[in-house]
XYZ file of C-alpha atoms in Angstrom:
741
model
C 17.400 47.831 -9.248
C 14.395 46.845 -7.146
C 13.945 48.382 -3.744
C 12.380 47.203 -0.507
C 8.789 48.497 -0.275
C 5.767 48.036 1.956
C 4.683 45.193 -0.378
C 1.707 47.113 -1.775
C 1.585 44.599 -4.641
C 0.115 42.108 -2.161
C -3.010 44.216 -1.766
C -4.487 42.913 -5.019
C -4.392 39.281 -3.835
C -7.019 37.273 -1.986
C -6.071 35.411 1.193
C -5.204 32.091 -0.468
C -3.115 33.862 -3.090
C -1.228 35.741 -0.372
C -0.382 32.483 1.396
C 0.984 31.070 -1.874
C 3.081 34.183 -2.469
C 4.452 34.432 1.077
C 5.407 30.760 1.456
C 8.924 31.141 0.109
C 10.789 28.100 1.401
C 10.381 24.382 0.930
C 8.265 22.506 -1.610
C 4.930 24.205 -2.380
C 2.147 23.021 -4.666
C -0.260 25.770 -5.666
C -3.354 23.914 -6.820
C -4.854 26.575 -9.043
C -8.291 26.035 -10.548
C -9.418 27.540 -13.845
C -9.628 31.327 -13.726
C -8.224 31.647 -10.204
C -5.310 33.948 -11.057
C -2.383 31.526 -11.153
C -0.252 33.781 -13.361
C -0.639 36.661 -10.928
C 0.361 34.380 -8.047
C 3.382 33.006 -9.870
C 4.725 36.387 -10.954
C 4.017 38.054 -7.605
C 5.767 35.192 -5.821
C 8.899 35.768 -7.931
C 8.779 39.477 -7.105
C 8.261 38.721 -3.410
C 11.317 36.460 -3.351
C 13.374 39.455 -4.468
C 11.572 42.178 -2.520
C 12.117 40.254 0.730
C 15.755 39.741 -0.294
C 15.272 35.986 0.053
C 17.448 35.367 -2.987
C 19.024 37.072 -5.994
C 17.359 37.241 -9.429
C 20.076 35.131 -11.074
C 19.394 32.377 -8.521
C 15.766 31.964 -9.618
C 14.631 29.591 -12.359
C 11.060 30.058 -13.638
C 9.816 27.478 -16.132
C 6.788 27.708 -18.429
C 5.459 25.671 -21.355
C 5.196 28.426 -23.968
C 7.286 31.406 -24.963
C 4.180 33.561 -24.698
C 3.734 32.565 -21.050
C 7.416 33.264 -20.388
C 7.176 36.722 -21.944
C 4.030 37.523 -19.999
C 5.644 36.354 -16.776
C 8.736 38.487 -17.364
C 6.620 41.541 -18.204
C 4.544 41.179 -15.040
C 7.578 40.665 -12.831
C 9.254 43.674 -14.474
C 6.240 45.834 -13.642
C 6.948 45.178 -9.950
C 10.736 44.920 -9.664
C 11.973 46.648 -12.802
C 15.053 45.641 -14.809
C 16.124 42.977 -12.303
C 13.634 40.664 -14.030
C 16.059 40.408 -16.961
C 18.509 38.545 -14.740
C 16.052 35.782 -13.849
C 16.576 32.461 -15.622
C 13.134 32.324 -17.211
C 11.838 30.345 -20.187
C 10.290 27.111 -21.424
C 11.606 23.674 -20.527
C 13.051 23.403 -24.013
C 14.671 26.851 -24.116
C 16.265 26.348 -20.702
C 17.342 22.863 -21.731
C 18.937 24.341 -24.858
C 20.734 26.929 -22.727
C 22.148 24.252 -20.450
C 23.097 22.096 -23.416
C 24.942 24.889 -25.236
C 26.867 25.681 -22.073
C 28.070 22.070 -21.764
C 27.788 20.894 -25.398
C 31.218 19.292 -25.508
C 30.300 16.910 -22.675
C 27.723 15.233 -24.933
C 29.817 15.404 -28.113
C 28.187 18.491 -29.602
C 29.484 21.895 -30.666
C 27.924 25.002 -29.157
C 26.410 26.006 -32.528
C 24.304 22.841 -32.843
C 21.073 23.020 -34.863
C 17.648 22.104 -33.496
C 15.854 20.151 -36.251
C 12.109 19.860 -36.818
C 9.809 16.893 -37.469
C 10.354 16.845 -41.244
C 14.089 16.549 -40.784
C 13.653 13.895 -38.122
C 11.651 11.827 -40.593
C 14.278 12.283 -43.297
C 16.973 10.941 -40.997
C 14.896 7.940 -40.010
C 14.023 7.201 -43.649
C 17.738 7.161 -44.487
C 18.353 4.680 -41.680
C 15.436 2.472 -42.747
C 16.765 2.467 -46.310
C 20.223 1.415 -45.091
C 18.603 -1.523 -43.286
C 16.384 -2.419 -46.260
C 13.320 -1.957 -44.078
C 10.094 -1.630 -46.082
C 8.692 1.749 -45.129
C 5.241 0.774 -46.356
C 5.179 -1.896 -43.683
C 7.044 0.058 -41.007
C 6.739 3.793 -41.754
C 9.275 6.297 -40.475
C 6.538 8.065 -38.512
C 6.053 4.906 -36.449
C 9.711 4.891 -35.372
C 9.643 8.640 -34.762
C 6.649 8.298 -32.438
C 8.406 5.525 -30.528
C 11.625 7.528 -30.218
C 9.735 10.636 -29.090
C 7.832 8.661 -26.479
C 11.100 7.251 -25.106
C 12.578 10.740 -24.930
C 9.470 11.990 -23.110
C 10.281 9.359 -20.513
C 13.932 10.421 -20.339
C 15.162 7.200 -21.931
C 18.356 7.269 -23.983
C 19.117 4.231 -26.222
C 21.241 2.547 -23.543
C 18.309 2.679 -21.113
C 15.805 0.928 -23.407
C 15.011 -2.458 -21.884
C 13.883 -5.439 -23.941
C 10.319 -5.206 -22.668
C 10.017 -1.689 -24.144
C 10.967 -2.621 -27.702
C 10.083 -5.035 -30.480
C 13.367 -6.674 -31.440
C 11.989 -7.800 -34.825
C 11.467 -4.159 -35.803
C 14.961 -3.061 -34.724
C 13.454 -0.134 -32.811
C 16.312 0.210 -30.350
C 18.929 -0.044 -33.100
C 17.118 2.559 -35.203
C 17.062 4.861 -32.162
C 20.816 4.335 -31.601
C 21.698 5.065 -35.231
C 19.350 8.039 -35.284
C 21.158 9.574 -32.310
C 24.544 8.911 -33.947
C 23.433 10.686 -37.126
C 22.185 13.647 -35.120
C 25.531 13.859 -33.344
C 27.463 13.625 -36.608
C 25.430 16.494 -38.063
C 25.861 18.564 -34.892
C 22.082 18.524 -34.522
C 19.544 17.766 -31.822
C 15.805 17.306 -31.964
C 13.218 18.765 -29.618
C 13.250 15.698 -27.365
C 17.019 16.003 -26.939
C 16.510 19.390 -25.306
C 15.020 17.409 -22.423
C 16.949 14.125 -22.441
C 20.426 15.559 -23.051
C 20.305 18.062 -20.141
C 18.895 15.275 -17.978
C 21.827 13.040 -18.929
C 24.232 15.896 -18.232
C 22.992 16.159 -14.661
C 22.830 12.391 -14.197
C 26.352 11.653 -15.404
C 28.348 14.766 -14.497
C 28.409 15.542 -10.790
C 30.372 18.747 -11.381
C 27.684 20.044 -13.742
C 24.961 19.039 -11.293
C 26.748 20.785 -8.410
C 27.239 23.891 -10.531
C 23.541 24.189 -11.406
C 22.325 23.261 -7.940
C 24.549 25.952 -6.439
C 23.380 28.469 -9.020
C 19.630 27.915 -8.507
C 18.165 28.525 -5.073
C 14.465 28.647 -6.058
C 12.574 26.926 -8.858
C 9.060 27.839 -10.002
C 7.133 25.672 -12.474
C 3.996 26.745 -14.319
C 1.409 24.200 -15.578
C 3.017 21.408 -13.572
C 0.221 18.997 -14.517
C 1.540 19.033 -18.102
C 5.067 17.855 -17.287
C 6.330 14.581 -18.719
C 8.721 12.160 -17.047
C 11.905 13.699 -18.499
C 10.918 17.174 -17.316
C 9.955 15.822 -13.906
C 13.283 14.027 -13.449
C 15.252 17.078 -14.597
C 13.488 19.311 -12.083
C 13.918 16.778 -9.272
C 17.684 16.783 -9.816
C 17.950 20.566 -10.001
C 16.036 21.233 -6.786
C 17.286 18.295 -4.717
C 19.839 20.438 -2.878
C 17.588 23.234 -1.585
C 14.129 21.664 -2.094
C 12.842 25.204 -2.717
C 10.386 24.383 -5.468
C 6.981 25.912 -6.158
C 4.784 24.175 -8.705
C 1.599 25.800 -9.947
C -0.933 23.634 -11.730
C -4.351 22.063 -11.888
C -4.782 18.301 -11.960
C -8.298 18.867 -13.310
C -6.821 20.436 -16.440
C -4.317 17.699 -17.259
C -5.363 16.997 -20.858
C -2.124 16.221 -22.700
C -1.526 12.599 -21.767
C -1.485 11.732 -25.468
C 1.731 13.714 -25.898
C 3.542 12.421 -22.829
C 2.181 14.511 -19.946
C 1.931 12.568 -16.680
C -0.873 13.669 -14.354
C 0.728 11.508 -11.645
C 3.509 14.108 -11.344
C 1.139 16.593 -9.744
C -0.922 13.961 -7.928
C 2.187 12.605 -6.174
C 3.774 15.964 -5.356
C 3.329 15.575 -1.581
C 4.926 12.114 -1.711
C 7.798 13.223 -3.935
C 8.755 16.238 -1.821
C 9.055 15.842 1.922
C 7.139 18.397 4.034
C 5.375 19.724 0.952
C 2.617 22.268 1.433
C -0.464 22.326 -0.809
C -2.333 25.613 -1.251
C -5.671 25.615 -3.100
C -6.783 28.584 -5.177
C -10.539 28.155 -5.573
C -11.959 31.653 -6.100
C -12.694 32.001 -9.802
C -12.622 35.441 -11.443
C -13.814 34.370 -14.903
C -17.065 32.425 -14.954
C -20.549 32.736 -13.496
C -21.729 30.731 -10.525
C -23.894 28.401 -12.631
C -21.063 27.599 -15.014
C -18.726 26.782 -12.127
C -21.262 24.659 -10.290
C -21.874 22.634 -13.446
C -18.123 22.234 -14.043
C -17.575 21.179 -10.415
C -20.289 18.510 -10.654
C -18.730 17.157 -13.841
C -15.132 16.956 -12.609
C -16.170 15.515 -9.242
C -16.897 12.273 -11.126
C -13.142 11.763 -11.527
C -11.343 9.653 -8.945
C -7.728 10.573 -9.733
C -7.707 14.154 -8.448
C -6.542 16.088 -5.389
C -9.884 17.821 -5.019
C -11.024 21.423 -4.961
C -14.268 23.305 -5.452
C -14.338 26.470 -7.521
C -16.544 29.338 -6.401
C -17.155 32.886 -7.521
C -18.875 36.111 -6.638
C -19.984 36.489 -10.259
C -23.680 35.775 -10.451
C -25.332 35.041 -13.785
C -28.787 34.045 -14.961
C -27.788 31.893 -17.923
C -28.048 28.117 -17.564
C -25.840 25.915 -19.707
C -27.825 25.400 -22.903
C -27.918 21.857 -24.300
C -29.261 21.554 -27.842
C -30.210 18.299 -29.570
C -29.894 18.365 -33.363
C -30.485 15.849 -36.105
C -27.024 15.866 -37.675
C -23.801 17.846 -37.967
C -25.239 20.016 -40.735
C -28.123 21.109 -38.548
C -25.664 21.595 -35.703
C -23.556 23.985 -37.815
C -26.666 25.886 -38.911
C -27.831 26.163 -35.304
C -24.445 27.504 -34.136
C -24.384 30.036 -36.955
C -27.899 31.253 -36.154
C -27.112 31.641 -32.463
C -23.976 33.618 -33.213
C -25.972 35.886 -35.514
C -28.347 36.473 -32.613
C -25.387 37.458 -30.452
C -24.285 39.941 -33.128
C -27.724 41.529 -33.044
C -27.309 41.766 -29.259
C -24.068 43.724 -29.874
C -21.760 40.928 -28.715
C -18.203 41.027 -30.037
C -17.254 38.200 -32.389
C -13.812 38.128 -30.798
C -15.491 37.070 -27.526
C -17.136 34.003 -29.110
C -15.426 30.645 -29.618
C -16.422 27.246 -30.981
C -14.417 24.463 -29.347
C -14.439 21.032 -30.997
C -13.122 17.681 -29.868
C -11.568 16.794 -33.224
C -10.346 18.800 -36.203
C -12.680 16.853 -38.505
C -15.645 18.607 -36.880
C -14.468 21.973 -38.187
C -15.219 21.518 -41.886
C -18.993 21.716 -41.694
C -18.906 24.613 -39.255
C -16.440 26.477 -41.470
C -18.587 25.937 -44.543
C -21.636 27.250 -42.731
C -19.797 30.329 -41.506
C -18.584 31.016 -45.049
C -22.078 30.609 -46.505
C -23.581 33.187 -44.135
C -20.612 35.536 -44.312
C -19.599 35.105 -40.673
C -15.960 36.147 -40.055
C -13.967 33.430 -38.290
C -10.425 32.235 -37.757
C -9.116 28.730 -37.244
C -6.377 28.308 -34.656
C -3.720 25.843 -35.723
C -2.189 26.996 -38.999
C 1.533 27.339 -38.420
C 3.460 29.956 -40.345
C 6.815 28.241 -39.900
C 5.488 24.925 -41.224
C 4.793 26.358 -44.699
C 6.872 25.025 -47.578
C 8.461 28.313 -48.605
C 9.319 29.198 -45.000
C 10.950 25.812 -44.380
C 13.028 26.232 -47.534
C 14.209 29.694 -46.514
C 15.025 28.559 -42.988
C 17.039 25.660 -44.406
C 19.291 28.266 -46.069
C 19.601 30.059 -42.720
C 20.553 26.787 -41.055
C 23.279 25.903 -43.532
C 24.793 29.374 -43.139
C 24.888 28.874 -39.370
C 25.945 25.240 -39.310
C 27.579 23.754 -42.396
C 27.479 20.323 -40.738
C 23.665 20.333 -40.965
C 23.171 17.549 -43.529
C 19.398 17.828 -43.494
C 19.413 21.518 -44.370
C 22.021 20.968 -47.079
C 19.974 18.162 -48.635
C 16.866 20.360 -48.667
C 18.468 23.361 -50.405
C 20.989 21.786 -52.772
C 18.341 21.550 -55.495
C 15.845 24.125 -54.230
C 15.176 25.912 -56.466
C 16.112 23.398 -59.136
C 19.707 23.792 -60.273
C 20.161 20.490 -62.114
C 21.324 18.408 -59.159
C 18.871 15.519 -59.225
C 17.903 12.810 -56.761
C 20.424 10.336 -58.216
C 23.278 12.766 -57.570
C 21.988 13.551 -54.099
C 21.886 9.831 -53.306
C 25.514 9.532 -54.449
C 26.462 12.431 -52.184
C 24.658 10.792 -49.257
C 26.453 7.494 -49.916
C 29.835 9.244 -49.979
C 28.967 11.091 -46.772
C 28.036 7.840 -45.049
C 30.965 5.750 -46.330
C 33.619 8.410 -45.632
C 31.929 9.614 -42.440
C 32.014 13.260 -43.486
C 29.295 15.885 -43.854
C 27.495 16.599 -47.121
C 28.886 20.112 -47.256
C 32.442 18.745 -47.074
C 31.588 16.251 -49.824
C 30.537 19.240 -51.895
C 33.747 21.122 -51.104
C 35.761 18.144 -52.402
C 33.412 17.219 -55.250
C 36.199 17.370 -57.874
C 37.844 14.289 -56.332
C 34.884 11.946 -56.897
C 34.870 10.102 -60.217
C 31.266 8.892 -60.013
C 29.941 12.456 -60.417
C 29.926 13.826 -63.968
C 31.700 17.089 -64.801
C 28.615 19.281 -65.485
C 27.118 18.270 -62.128
C 30.425 18.956 -60.371
C 30.384 22.475 -61.815
C 26.861 23.069 -60.454
C 27.811 21.794 -57.018
C 31.003 23.873 -56.995
C 28.996 26.971 -57.860
C 26.547 26.239 -55.041
C 29.303 25.676 -52.453
C 31.003 28.895 -53.562
C 27.751 30.809 -53.063
C 27.291 29.411 -49.556
C 30.835 30.340 -48.537
C 30.371 33.874 -49.875
C 27.117 34.267 -47.897
C 28.772 32.852 -44.770
C 31.434 35.557 -45.031
C 28.751 38.243 -45.299
C 27.176 37.016 -42.047
C 29.619 39.156 -40.109
C 29.077 42.393 -42.022
C 25.483 42.374 -43.228
C 22.146 42.591 -41.421
C 20.645 39.092 -41.065
C 17.385 39.924 -42.859
C 19.219 41.666 -45.729
C 21.509 38.660 -46.121
C 18.643 36.181 -46.376
C 16.835 38.487 -48.803
C 19.995 38.396 -50.927
C 20.207 34.592 -50.656
C 16.607 34.146 -51.812
C 17.202 36.540 -54.739
C 20.572 35.164 -55.860
C 19.469 31.525 -55.672
C 16.485 32.278 -57.880
C 14.050 31.254 -55.146
C 11.988 34.425 -55.494
C 12.073 34.084 -59.280
C 10.783 30.509 -59.064
C 7.571 31.696 -57.394
C 7.286 34.811 -59.569
C 7.403 32.671 -62.695
C 4.505 30.590 -61.429
C 2.372 33.750 -61.633
C -0.466 32.517 -59.412
C -2.293 33.763 -56.363
C -0.706 30.988 -54.316
C 2.766 32.000 -55.499
C 2.083 35.636 -54.604
C 1.013 34.552 -51.132
C 4.227 32.577 -50.730
C 6.331 35.599 -51.686
C 4.389 37.699 -49.172
C 5.099 35.041 -46.540
C 8.808 35.202 -47.317
C 8.741 38.961 -46.868
C 7.017 38.431 -43.536
C 9.803 36.007 -42.611
C 12.393 38.726 -43.288
C 10.544 41.005 -40.882
C 10.812 38.287 -38.243
C 14.534 37.813 -38.908
C 15.129 41.563 -38.697
C 14.238 41.471 -35.000
C 17.399 39.486 -34.229
C 21.035 40.533 -34.165
C 22.221 37.192 -35.525
C 20.851 34.376 -37.650
C 21.697 31.985 -34.815
C 19.453 33.958 -32.468
C 16.625 33.798 -34.997
C 17.027 30.036 -35.432
C 16.904 29.501 -31.688
C 13.695 31.530 -31.550
C 12.044 29.575 -34.379
C 13.025 26.194 -33.003
C 11.581 26.878 -29.579
C 8.330 28.456 -30.637
C 5.120 26.686 -29.605
C 2.042 26.426 -31.772
C -0.503 27.750 -29.317
C 0.455 31.407 -29.205
C -2.484 33.328 -30.618
C -3.809 36.809 -30.211
C -7.390 37.431 -31.278
C -7.288 41.107 -32.120
C -9.811 41.064 -34.975
C -13.570 40.754 -35.014
C -13.752 37.063 -35.772
C -15.286 34.011 -34.159
C -12.542 31.654 -32.999
C -12.737 28.013 -34.061
C -10.307 25.643 -32.356
C -9.946 22.284 -30.670
C -10.581 21.890 -26.963
C -6.918 21.042 -26.468
C -5.849 24.317 -28.083
C -8.265 26.332 -25.936
C -6.563 25.664 -22.618
C -5.510 28.894 -20.927
C -7.879 31.039 -22.998
C -11.205 32.633 -22.118
C -14.219 33.924 -24.035
C -17.553 35.410 -23.070
C -19.528 32.834 -25.054
C -18.506 29.250 -25.781
C -20.060 26.727 -28.182
C -19.253 23.058 -27.604
C -20.541 20.870 -30.481
C -20.346 17.106 -30.844
C -21.024 15.920 -27.313
C -21.840 12.352 -28.328
C -20.568 9.011 -27.145
C -17.639 7.877 -29.229
C -16.818 11.396 -30.303
C -16.672 12.934 -26.835
C -15.580 11.063 -24.843
C -13.406 9.782 -27.642
C -13.720 6.069 -28.224
C -10.015 5.908 -28.984
C -9.188 7.231 -25.525
C -11.545 4.714 -23.950
C -10.201 1.815 -26.003
C -6.550 2.710 -25.427
C -6.678 3.755 -21.777
C -10.002 2.657 -20.251
C -10.975 4.591 -17.126
C -7.731 6.612 -17.233
C -8.650 7.762 -20.730
C -12.203 8.520 -19.653
C -10.988 10.739 -16.811
C -8.742 12.691 -19.168
C -11.691 13.145 -21.527
C -13.760 14.426 -18.606
C -10.980 16.869 -17.726
C -11.118 18.063 -21.331
C -14.857 18.666 -20.994
C -14.163 20.585 -17.787
C -11.585 22.718 -19.594
C -14.097 23.488 -22.333
C -16.834 24.614 -19.961
C -14.512 26.728 -17.821
C -13.294 28.745 -20.842
C -16.628 30.621 -20.704
C -17.304 33.804 -18.807
C -21.070 34.068 -19.292
C -22.583 31.494 -21.672
C -22.025 27.840 -22.577
C -23.894 26.247 -25.503
C -23.465 22.474 -25.854
C -24.943 20.474 -28.736
C -25.173 16.844 -29.754
C -26.461 15.145 -32.900
C -28.487 11.978 -33.240
C -26.575 11.071 -36.404
C -23.165 12.075 -37.701
C -21.001 11.177 -40.648
C -17.985 9.217 -39.421
C -15.320 8.050 -41.894
C -17.733 8.708 -44.760
C -20.577 6.720 -43.205
C -23.677 8.038 -41.499
C -23.841 6.689 -37.955
C -26.501 7.003 -35.317
C -25.295 8.219 -31.959
C -26.509 9.097 -28.518
C -25.685 11.842 -26.023
C -22.353 11.957 -24.238
C -22.327 10.610 -20.713
C -20.913 13.985 -19.679
C -24.306 15.570 -20.340
C -25.858 13.215 -17.793
C -23.276 14.416 -15.274
C -24.367 18.050 -15.556
C -27.062 18.986 -13.002
C -30.498 19.340 -14.600
C -31.228 22.476 -12.598
C -28.204 24.193 -14.168
C -28.978 23.285 -17.786
C -31.686 24.192 -20.269
C -32.514 21.720 -23.037
C -33.411 22.908 -26.511
C -34.722 20.499 -29.168
C -33.638 21.890 -32.524
C -34.444 18.857 -34.679
C -37.884 17.543 -35.588
C -36.560 14.035 -35.117
C -34.458 12.435 -32.421
C -33.145 8.941 -33.031
C -32.711 8.122 -29.345
C -34.892 7.871 -26.308
C -33.910 10.245 -23.490
C -35.613 7.982 -20.980
C -33.220 5.114 -21.662
C -30.484 4.623 -19.072
C -27.491 3.918 -21.316
C -24.917 1.468 -19.982
C -21.953 3.849 -20.219
C -19.782 1.949 -17.761
C -19.998 -1.234 -19.806
C -18.941 0.639 -22.913
C -15.888 2.155 -21.203
C -14.378 -1.273 -20.706
C -15.742 -2.765 -23.914
C -12.940 -3.094 -26.473
C -15.459 -3.000 -29.303
C -16.571 0.546 -28.537
C -15.730 3.202 -31.085
C -17.171 6.069 -33.112
C -16.950 4.119 -36.352
C -18.647 1.267 -34.514
C -17.320 -1.352 -36.891
C -18.033 -3.988 -34.292
C -21.274 -2.419 -33.258
C -23.527 -5.092 -34.733
C -22.012 -7.716 -32.435
C -22.860 -5.760 -29.299
C -26.277 -6.937 -28.134
C -26.209 -4.463 -25.255
C -26.208 -1.592 -27.739
C -28.887 -3.221 -29.859
C -31.130 -3.348 -26.841
C -30.453 0.105 -25.476
C -29.552 2.463 -28.302
C -31.271 4.296 -31.128
C -34.865 3.909 -32.027
C -37.517 4.473 -29.403
C -41.090 3.354 -29.854
C -42.115 6.760 -31.168
C -39.094 7.334 -33.438
C -39.608 7.475 -37.226
C -39.168 4.182 -39.054
C -38.766 3.885 -42.810
C -41.537 1.713 -44.248
C -42.597 0.189 -47.541
C -45.024 2.528 -49.347
C -46.720 1.990 -52.670
C -45.625 4.452 -55.312
C -49.050 5.971 -55.768
C -49.068 7.199 -52.158
C -46.654 10.020 -53.062
C -47.727 13.132 -54.897
C -46.418 16.597 -55.485
C -46.519 18.677 -52.291
C -46.269 15.763 -49.831
C -44.074 16.291 -46.754
C -41.528 13.475 -46.332
C -38.665 12.488 -44.050
C -35.296 10.995 -45.029
C -32.913 9.417 -42.519
C -29.978 11.467 -43.839
C -31.462 14.645 -45.331
C -34.273 15.240 -42.846
C -37.575 16.902 -43.760
C -38.519 17.867 -47.319
C -41.375 18.320 -49.797
C -42.011 16.274 -52.959
C -41.487 18.459 -56.032
C -42.244 15.734 -58.567
C -43.270 12.045 -58.453
C -42.624 9.642 -61.328
C -43.278 6.085 -60.294
C -40.839 5.160 -57.524
C -38.568 8.073 -58.451
C -39.093 11.240 -56.463
C -37.672 14.727 -56.764
C -37.615 16.217 -53.280
C -36.697 19.667 -52.023
C -35.252 19.098 -48.560
C -35.444 21.928 -46.042
C -31.742 21.930 -45.354
C -30.146 19.679 -47.986
C -31.695 21.199 -51.116
C -32.956 19.248 -54.152
C -32.359 15.487 -54.327
C -33.573 12.614 -56.521
C -34.435 9.659 -54.307
C -36.384 6.418 -54.635
C -39.632 6.353 -52.695
C -38.698 3.426 -50.448
C -36.019 5.581 -48.786
C -38.418 8.185 -47.439
C -41.394 8.265 -45.119
C -44.517 10.259 -45.834
C -45.522 12.609 -43.014
């Protein structure tokens, strides 16, 4: 048990951090800039609540967005107060929502052993519903309805709360949502969104439950408050309304997840939402150099929707932000690779270097370049539990834990193939729907159905018998050993062994890795809960590799050296964000740029191309407006390319393009925009392709091509040229497509 001390743990905090830690009552917003030690403040504040005997550990709720953050928080609190940290109600919004839901499952028509389904299973359910309504999925795909349903759940809207102005009646969106929820309930399943909406409904509609939780929780602490959506916000408001002892830590300048439901207004309106709220700003940065912070401050100060703060540091550094102009994405990838090789020669660790891109499509060329020069790298984003073989194995786990799980049953009944085809499965689904019973129970009573032939009945009976035998072994056998047995006895291992390929071997290795994961849990149910609540951004770079990831995935991380490619209008800021959300979208894009810059400790390298291949077409582009917002005295410009297809002296009309609905990276409507025609691309001294007589070209001539750049003529035969390009290799091109230099 923790003991009262002289609070020596406060000695490591600066003055602003101490104020945040010591302010223990009432609503508190800790506005924590990048690299200002928010995790230390949050964990020390929890410890201080207990060390001052303000409350008991079981009366504290601490909420994070990832399991990794929750584990780190618990470890840090434990280092101060010891084992008492185990009694704190600590976890993600979804894990805490699941805990509340399991405790009161019967009040929403669920059993306590409900299954949490994933996206694939959500889509299967919706496809079944669309088929029942004879809705053409080519015209109205299941993913469309899923996105709509998820967005409603992010807002805390159950089917009965969907107003007519939120739905398209011709598409039956509300009805699909209602039937989807009914099917989930019948299967004793919930989806990820239900872990927010169902607990919210519990508190809204059951005063006894609300009183119970309000009495239980005296203090609430929320990490990354700027990333909360409406459902999370409403849930927290209800839980803390009795004591009003809520501390939210966040940074409005790092609110970058609006596209997945996050509402920056939650943090911006904190002082209005909570009476007598106190705002504490953490502005001393312990990560980046002074020049990096000053540049980031200048950039983010262009945003209007922000509470305002100014990061500062005692870390001096000589390096300006480097801004490189390149001809195209290929040259950009080559330039990044060369710079990283220079860092290696300077004894920099690869694990301290990251390339952060705006879109996943930017990664391909960079990856190919890294492979060609033998540069070790890793891509953040591949999800182990999304792999085919892992999903199949987990479906077996699910059916052993919850025989009412129709989606799991449908996935495994013919995996591996056991002669139960799609026609039979459709018959089983029809019986399940017409008789309002679960697929597993249809299987148990398969002998009573005349529309199923005898050989198929025997196969189904055998399968049901196997499942029941495995379910019995759940209580006597180690979870990992049981699943290993299931995969062996079903022939699942044998299926991949028979394929006898490298891919199949990898899949078997993945399954063995899954067993290791299962072995860490006492029950299969505990393992399933863990898998369902895992987030996709938990990474640990322990090897000597350059990290390649999106800007969105980089939030919360730090590296010594950062590369930021693709800073061009339309790509960054994204034209889609500007078209969909106007100035609101632009400000979120600027926050994303701010996040990217503030990941760096010592060096930031930004690059932009004058042409880039978009949707298979080569498009000219011009520098991102964000580059203009960086102070010239804090940046150093490097011209990598021999040719620039823009004029740096032109004052581009960025503001007009923000509100212009025709603006986009593909620029399909570009030709109709006279403003662009007047202000973009070719300056008076830029290269222009011209008509040249064939006899002007001879072997050895230097030439320029709009796509491939500089090259030398290897052979000339009339208007047909063989050219060795400096960076694109050998090409055969007609003479009227190149310019002699």
